[in-house]
Every structure is written in C-alpha cells, then in structure tokens.
Coordinates of C-alpha atoms in Angstrom, one line a residue:
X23 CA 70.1 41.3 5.3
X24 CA 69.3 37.8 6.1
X25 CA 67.1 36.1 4.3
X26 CA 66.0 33.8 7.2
X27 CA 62.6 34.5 8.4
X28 CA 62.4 34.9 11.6
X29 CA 60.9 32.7 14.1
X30 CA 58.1 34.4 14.6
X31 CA 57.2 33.9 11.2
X32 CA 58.0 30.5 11.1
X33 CA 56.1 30.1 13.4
X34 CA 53.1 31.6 12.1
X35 CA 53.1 30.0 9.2
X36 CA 51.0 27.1 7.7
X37 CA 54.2 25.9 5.6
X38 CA 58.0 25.6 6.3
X39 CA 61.0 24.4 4.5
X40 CA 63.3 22.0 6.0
X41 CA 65.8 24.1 7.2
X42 CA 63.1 26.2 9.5
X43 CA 61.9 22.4 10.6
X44 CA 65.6 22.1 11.5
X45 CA 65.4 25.5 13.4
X46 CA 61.8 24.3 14.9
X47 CA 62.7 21.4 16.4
X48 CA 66.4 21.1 16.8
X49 CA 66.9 18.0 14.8
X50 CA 69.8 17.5 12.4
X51 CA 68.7 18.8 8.5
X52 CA 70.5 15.0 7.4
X53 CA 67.6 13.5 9.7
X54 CA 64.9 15.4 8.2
X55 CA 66.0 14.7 4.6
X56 CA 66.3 11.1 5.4
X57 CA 62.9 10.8 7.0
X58 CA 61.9 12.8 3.8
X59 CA 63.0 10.4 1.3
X60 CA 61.7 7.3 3.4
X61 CA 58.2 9.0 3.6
X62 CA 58.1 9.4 7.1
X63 CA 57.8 13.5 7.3
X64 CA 54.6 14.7 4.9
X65 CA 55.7 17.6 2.7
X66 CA 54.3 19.5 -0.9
X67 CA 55.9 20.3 -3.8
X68 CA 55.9 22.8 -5.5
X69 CA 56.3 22.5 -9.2
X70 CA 57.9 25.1 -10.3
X71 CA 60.6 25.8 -7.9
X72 CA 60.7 22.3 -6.6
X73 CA 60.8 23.4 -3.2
X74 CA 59.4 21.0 -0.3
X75 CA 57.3 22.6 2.0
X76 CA 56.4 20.8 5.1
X77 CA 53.0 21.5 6.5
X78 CA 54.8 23.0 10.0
X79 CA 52.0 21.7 13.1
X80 CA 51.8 18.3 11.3
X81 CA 55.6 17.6 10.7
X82 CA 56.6 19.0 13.9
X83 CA 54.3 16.5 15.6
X84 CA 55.8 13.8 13.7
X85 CA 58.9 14.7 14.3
X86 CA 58.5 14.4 17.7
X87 CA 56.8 11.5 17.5
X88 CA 59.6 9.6 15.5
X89 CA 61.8 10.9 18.5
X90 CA 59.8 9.4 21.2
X91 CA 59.8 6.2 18.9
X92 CA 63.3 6.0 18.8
X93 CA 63.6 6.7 22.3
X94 CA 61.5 3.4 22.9
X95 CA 64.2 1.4 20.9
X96 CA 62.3 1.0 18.0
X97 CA 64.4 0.9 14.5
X98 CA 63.5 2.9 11.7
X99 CA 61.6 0.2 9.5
X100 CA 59.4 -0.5 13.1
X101 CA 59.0 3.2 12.9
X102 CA 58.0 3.7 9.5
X103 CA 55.1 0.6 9.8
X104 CA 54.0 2.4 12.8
X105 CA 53.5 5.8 10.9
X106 CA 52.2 3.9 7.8
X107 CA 49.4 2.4 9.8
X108 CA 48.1 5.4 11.2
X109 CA 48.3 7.2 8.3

C-alpha cells in the first residue's frame, strides 16, 4: 500500500509536506526547497521528526503568487523584497 495520502486528504488538510505541495500545485520539489531555504514559502517544524509542514491554503497562494511574479520578469531577489514587505 501506498503511503501517499490521497488528494482528497491533502486537500483537506490544514498542513502538507512538500512533496503534496509538489502534487498541489504542479511545481518542481527543487523549486519548493529552494524557495524554502530562501524564506519565501512559510512552513513549521516539527521538532522531533524534523519534518516541514507547510500550512497548505497559505503556501499554495504563495506559490502562485511567486509564479505570477516570475511571469512579470521579476528575479528572485525582486521577488523575495516583494514577499518580505508584505509579510
């Protein structure tokens, strides 16, 4: 058995991992990890397992947001000001 949840699931859930953000928005997991690590995509962490777990309605909508940035032909360090500023 899989142990993928299914999209349903995702879906309904509060929190996803980065692979069901990959799944969710159809972005490449190297583009979500990099956004990670430049603090562009919020996330938790859980202590224990140190897990990331995105909070799914917000990081979806920044996602697409950095997407439609890009699309406007801004570079990544005009992208991460933006975000910072609203933030």
């Amino acid at each position: 058995m899989s142990r993928q949840r299914s999209m349903d699931k995702i879906r309904a859930s509060d929190f996803v991992s980065i692979g069901e953000l990959v799944r969710l928005t159809g972005s490449r997991y190297s583009t979500l990890k990099f956004y990670t690590e430049e603090g562009m995509l919020p996330f938790e962490q859980e202590e224990e397992n140190r897990t990331r777990r995105f909070p799914r309605e917000k990081a979806i909508s920044r996602i697409n947001e950095i997407k439609d940035l890009k699309k406007q032909g801004l570079s990544i360090p005009e992208i991460k000001e933006r975000l910072t500023s609203k933030d």
